[in-house]
Amino acid sequence: MGVIALTRAVSPAMDRCELSHMERTPIDVGRAGRQHDAYERVLRELGCRVVCVPPAADQPDSVFVEDTAVVVDEVAVIARPGAEARRGEVDAVATVLADFRPLRVIEPPGTLDGGDVLTVGRTLWVGVSRRTNPDGAAQLQRILEPLGYEVIPVPVDGCLHLKTAVTAVADDTVLVNGRWVDATVFSGRTVIETDPAEPFAANVLRVGDRVVAPMAHRRTRERLERRGIRVVAVDVSELARAEGGVTCCSVLLSAGVEGAAGVEGVAGGP
Ligand code: CIR
């Protein structure tokens, strides 16, 4: 089964991005665009069909398309970003996703950023963070548990999203910065710690049997390679200045399970 990767171009207004845990430093938007092009090329080389959401020049963070949706085989859940300035990003993504999946929607007062959702098989860990509130996590649970998914809320502290602190590098293995998330919630799985000198290195993107990881985090890459994990390095240094990593710039979904069936919310459900 193939993989579709939704992406969205870098906005010329990216230097007005949201920032929570990082100092603002000048962003070379042209260079960010070239890095994003190279990222899309890598996804294609790894076998993804890249589908571009129409660009949003006036939405500084729109390249970080991951935050706008959570997609499983049965449905696409349209997120409600915790940063108010980002809420306008979701409509265009929903329009594209409607071609591939029935849509569900996170409704007020819930907030949820896709960057807070780590999916491995039929388990989803949801970071409760400054962006995703308990109501947003509970709505995701109400949407997905009837479909046979287990949804596990996890407190996140000190970083932007759950996936800033942890991602999966194999079905049974997670890459974790234990300073930002309690690694014991992944018990039963192998835990690889990021190199202490590379706190942002836990954000890697698994595509098939490869892991896409930022070039800047050499020591953590070497840790992964020593465990037999095949890593493809990409330069995302300008995107990182906007507090973005490699998962943020795409939404991956399995191809071949498409079906569209309208929109349905869950607020106020049982
Ligand atoms: C934000 O603060 O929302 C953006 N500047 C960065 C979002 C990164 N997204 C992600 O990690 N999923």
mmCIF file of N, CA and C in Angstrom, residues 106-159:
data_model
loop_
_atom_site.group_PDB
_atom_site.id
_atom_site.type_symbol
_atom_site.label_atom_id
_atom_site.label_comp_id
_atom_site.label_asym_id
_atom_site.label_seq_id
_atom_site.Cartn_x
_atom_site.Cartn_y
_atom_site.Cartn_z
ATOM 1 N N ILE A 106 -12.571 18.473 15.395
ATOM 2 C CA ILE A 106 -12.433 18.858 16.817
ATOM 3 C C ILE A 106 -13.151 20.201 16.990
ATOM 4 N N GLU A 107 -14.053 20.245 17.954
ATOM 5 C CA GLU A 107 -14.900 21.426 18.117
ATOM 6 C C GLU A 107 -14.559 22.171 19.405
ATOM 7 N N PRO A 108 -14.878 23.489 19.467
ATOM 8 C CA PRO A 108 -14.647 24.246 20.700
ATOM 9 C C PRO A 108 -15.423 23.616 21.857
ATOM 10 N N PRO A 109 -14.941 23.653 23.068
ATOM 11 C CA PRO A 109 -13.730 24.355 23.493
ATOM 12 C C PRO A 109 -12.451 23.534 23.335
ATOM 13 N N GLY A 110 -12.545 22.428 22.624
ATOM 14 C CA GLY A 110 -11.355 21.582 22.464
ATOM 15 C C GLY A 110 -10.313 22.249 21.575
ATOM 16 N N THR A 111 -9.067 22.028 21.907
ATOM 17 C CA THR A 111 -7.979 22.397 20.994
ATOM 18 C C THR A 111 -7.089 21.169 20.828
ATOM 19 N N LEU A 112 -6.558 21.019 19.638
ATOM 20 C CA LEU A 112 -5.682 19.882 19.355
ATOM 21 C C LEU A 112 -4.762 20.252 18.206
ATOM 22 N N ASP A 113 -3.471 20.038 18.380
ATOM 23 C CA ASP A 113 -2.476 20.184 17.302
ATOM 24 C C ASP A 113 -2.028 18.786 16.895
ATOM 25 N N GLY A 114 -1.967 18.541 15.608
ATOM 26 C CA GLY A 114 -1.505 17.227 15.140
ATOM 27 C C GLY A 114 -0.112 16.871 15.644
ATOM 28 N N GLY A 115 0.705 17.890 15.919
ATOM 29 C CA GLY A 115 2.045 17.638 16.438
ATOM 30 C C GLY A 115 2.034 16.973 17.807
ATOM 31 N N ASP A 116 0.867 16.982 18.451
ATOM 32 C CA ASP A 116 0.744 16.332 19.756
ATOM 33 C C ASP A 116 0.280 14.888 19.653
ATOM 34 N N VAL A 117 0.120 14.376 18.443
ATOM 35 C CA VAL A 117 -0.441 13.034 18.304
ATOM 36 C C VAL A 117 0.583 12.093 17.657
ATOM 37 N N LEU A 118 0.967 11.096 18.420
ATOM 38 C CA LEU A 118 1.907 10.071 17.940
ATOM 39 C C LEU A 118 1.125 8.777 17.728
ATOM 40 N N THR A 119 1.112 8.312 16.475
ATOM 41 C CA THR A 119 0.340 7.110 16.136
ATOM 42 C C THR A 119 1.291 5.966 15.826
ATOM 43 N N VAL A 120 1.089 4.832 16.486
ATOM 44 C CA VAL A 120 1.822 3.611 16.147
ATOM 45 C C VAL A 120 0.789 2.491 16.076
ATOM 46 N N GLY A 121 0.553 1.994 14.875
ATOM 47 C CA GLY A 121 -0.480 0.972 14.712
ATOM 48 C C GLY A 121 -1.818 1.524 15.163
ATOM 49 N N ARG A 122 -2.459 0.825 16.105
ATOM 50 C CA ARG A 122 -3.783 1.287 16.552
ATOM 51 C C ARG A 122 -3.720 1.986 17.910
ATOM 52 N N THR A 123 -2.521 2.465 18.261
ATOM 53 C CA THR A 123 -2.366 3.233 19.497
ATOM 54 C C THR A 123 -1.999 4.672 19.156
ATOM 55 N N LEU A 124 -2.683 5.618 19.809
ATOM 56 C CA LEU A 124 -2.330 7.031 19.635
ATOM 57 C C LEU A 124 -2.057 7.625 21.003
ATOM 58 N N TRP A 125 -0.865 8.188 21.176
ATOM 59 C CA TRP A 125 -0.560 8.955 22.375
ATOM 60 C C TRP A 125 -0.847 10.421 22.042
ATOM 61 N N VAL A 126 -1.565 11.098 22.935
ATOM 62 C CA VAL A 126 -1.925 12.496 22.671
ATOM 63 C C VAL A 126 -1.311 13.363 23.746
ATOM 64 N N GLY A 127 -0.424 14.243 23.356
ATOM 65 C CA GLY A 127 0.176 15.155 24.309
ATOM 66 C C GLY A 127 -0.841 16.181 24.778
ATOM 67 N N VAL A 128 -0.940 16.332 26.088
ATOM 68 C CA VAL A 128 -1.721 17.443 26.629
ATOM 69 C C VAL A 128 -0.685 18.517 26.944
ATOM 70 N N SER A 129 -0.743 19.586 26.164
ATOM 71 C CA SER A 129 0.349 20.547 26.104
ATOM 72 C C SER A 129 -0.223 21.963 26.181
ATOM 73 N N ARG A 130 0.606 22.940 25.882
ATOM 74 C CA ARG A 130 0.073 24.302 25.798
ATOM 75 C C ARG A 130 -0.822 24.460 24.576
ATOM 76 N N ARG A 131 -0.772 23.551 23.624
ATOM 77 C CA ARG A 131 -1.581 23.639 22.398
ATOM 78 C C ARG A 131 -2.813 22.714 22.425
ATOM 79 N N THR A 132 -2.650 21.538 22.999
ATOM 80 C CA THR A 132 -3.748 20.559 23.015
ATOM 81 C C THR A 132 -4.307 20.480 24.424
ATOM 82 N N ASN A 133 -5.605 20.757 24.568
ATOM 83 C CA ASN A 133 -6.164 20.734 25.922
ATOM 84 C C ASN A 133 -6.854 19.384 26.203
ATOM 85 N N PRO A 134 -7.199 19.126 27.463
ATOM 86 C CA PRO A 134 -7.802 17.824 27.786
ATOM 87 C C PRO A 134 -9.086 17.566 27.001
ATOM 88 N N ASP A 135 -9.858 18.615 26.709
ATOM 89 C CA ASP A 135 -11.085 18.419 25.938
ATOM 90 C C ASP A 135 -10.778 17.974 24.503
ATOM 91 N N GLY A 136 -9.752 18.569 23.903
ATOM 92 C CA GLY A 136 -9.358 18.154 22.549
ATOM 93 C C GLY A 136 -8.922 16.698 22.542
ATOM 94 N N ALA A 137 -8.136 16.313 23.551
ATOM 95 C CA ALA A 137 -7.682 14.921 23.642
ATOM 96 C C ALA A 137 -8.887 13.986 23.836
ATOM 97 N N ALA A 138 -9.860 14.429 24.656
ATOM 98 C CA ALA A 138 -11.038 13.586 24.915
ATOM 99 C C ALA A 138 -11.896 13.453 23.654
ATOM 100 N N GLN A 139 -11.993 14.537 22.874
ATOM 101 C CA GLN A 139 -12.753 14.434 21.620
ATOM 102 C C GLN A 139 -12.097 13.435 20.672
ATOM 103 N N LEU A 140 -10.767 13.468 20.607
ATOM 104 C CA LEU A 140 -10.069 12.520 19.726
ATOM 105 C C LEU A 140 -10.348 11.083 20.178
ATOM 106 N N GLN A 141 -10.355 10.914 21.507
ATOM 107 C CA GLN A 141 -10.658 9.597 22.070
ATOM 108 C C GLN A 141 -12.074 9.145 21.649
ATOM 109 N N ARG A 142 -13.037 10.062 21.750
ATOM 110 C CA ARG A 142 -14.427 9.701 21.413
ATOM 111 C C ARG A 142 -14.586 9.396 19.928
ATOM 112 N N ILE A 143 -13.776 10.021 19.093
ATOM 113 C CA ILE A 143 -13.867 9.744 17.652
ATOM 114 C C ILE A 143 -13.215 8.404 17.325
ATOM 115 N N LEU A 144 -12.058 8.135 17.937
ATOM 116 C CA LEU A 144 -11.250 7.002 17.461
ATOM 117 C C LEU A 144 -11.470 5.700 18.231
ATOM 118 N N GLU A 145 -11.855 5.789 19.504
ATOM 119 C CA GLU A 145 -11.983 4.524 20.252
ATOM 120 C C GLU A 145 -13.065 3.611 19.670
ATOM 121 N N PRO A 146 -14.209 4.158 19.206
ATOM 122 C CA PRO A 146 -15.194 3.255 18.577
ATOM 123 C C PRO A 146 -14.673 2.585 17.309
ATOM 124 N N LEU A 147 -13.619 3.139 16.729
ATOM 125 C CA LEU A 147 -13.032 2.530 15.519
ATOM 126 C C LEU A 147 -11.941 1.520 15.875
ATOM 127 N N GLY A 148 -11.756 1.285 17.177
ATOM 128 C CA GLY A 148 -10.798 0.259 17.599
ATOM 129 C C GLY A 148 -9.413 0.783 17.904
ATOM 130 N N TYR A 149 -9.286 2.097 18.104
ATOM 131 C CA TYR A 149 -7.985 2.674 18.471
ATOM 132 C C TYR A 149 -7.944 2.925 19.974
ATOM 133 N N GLU A 150 -6.740 2.799 20.522
ATOM 134 C CA GLU A 150 -6.527 3.185 21.910
ATOM 135 C C GLU A 150 -5.899 4.574 21.911
ATOM 136 N N VAL A 151 -6.504 5.512 22.648
ATOM 137 C CA VAL A 151 -6.004 6.886 22.663
ATOM 138 C C VAL A 151 -5.554 7.204 24.090
ATOM 139 N N ILE A 152 -4.260 7.493 24.249
ATOM 140 C CA ILE A 152 -3.670 7.631 25.588
ATOM 141 C C ILE A 152 -3.167 9.065 25.788
ATOM 142 N N PRO A 153 -3.822 9.860 26.648
ATOM 143 C CA PRO A 153 -3.308 11.208 26.918
ATOM 144 C C PRO A 153 -1.996 11.151 27.704
ATOM 145 N N VAL A 154 -1.073 12.050 27.347
ATOM 146 C CA VAL A 154 0.248 12.097 27.982
ATOM 147 C C VAL A 154 0.582 13.556 28.284
ATOM 148 N N PRO A 155 0.931 13.882 29.539
ATOM 149 C CA PRO A 155 1.337 15.277 29.803
ATOM 150 C C PRO A 155 2.667 15.606 29.124
ATOM 151 N N VAL A 156 2.732 16.794 28.545
ATOM 152 C CA VAL A 156 3.972 17.268 27.899
ATOM 153 C C VAL A 156 4.358 18.573 28.566
ATOM 154 N N ASP A 157 5.614 18.672 28.947
ATOM 155 C CA ASP A 157 6.029 19.861 29.684
ATOM 156 C C ASP A 157 7.404 20.310 29.214
ATOM 157 N N GLY A 158 7.507 21.589 28.861
ATOM 158 C CA GLY A 158 8.826 22.145 28.545
ATOM 159 C C GLY A 158 9.134 22.225 27.062
ATOM 160 N N CYS A 159 8.270 21.647 26.227
ATOM 161 C CA CYS A 159 8.494 21.751 24.773
ATOM 162 C C CYS A 159 7.150 21.973 24.093
#
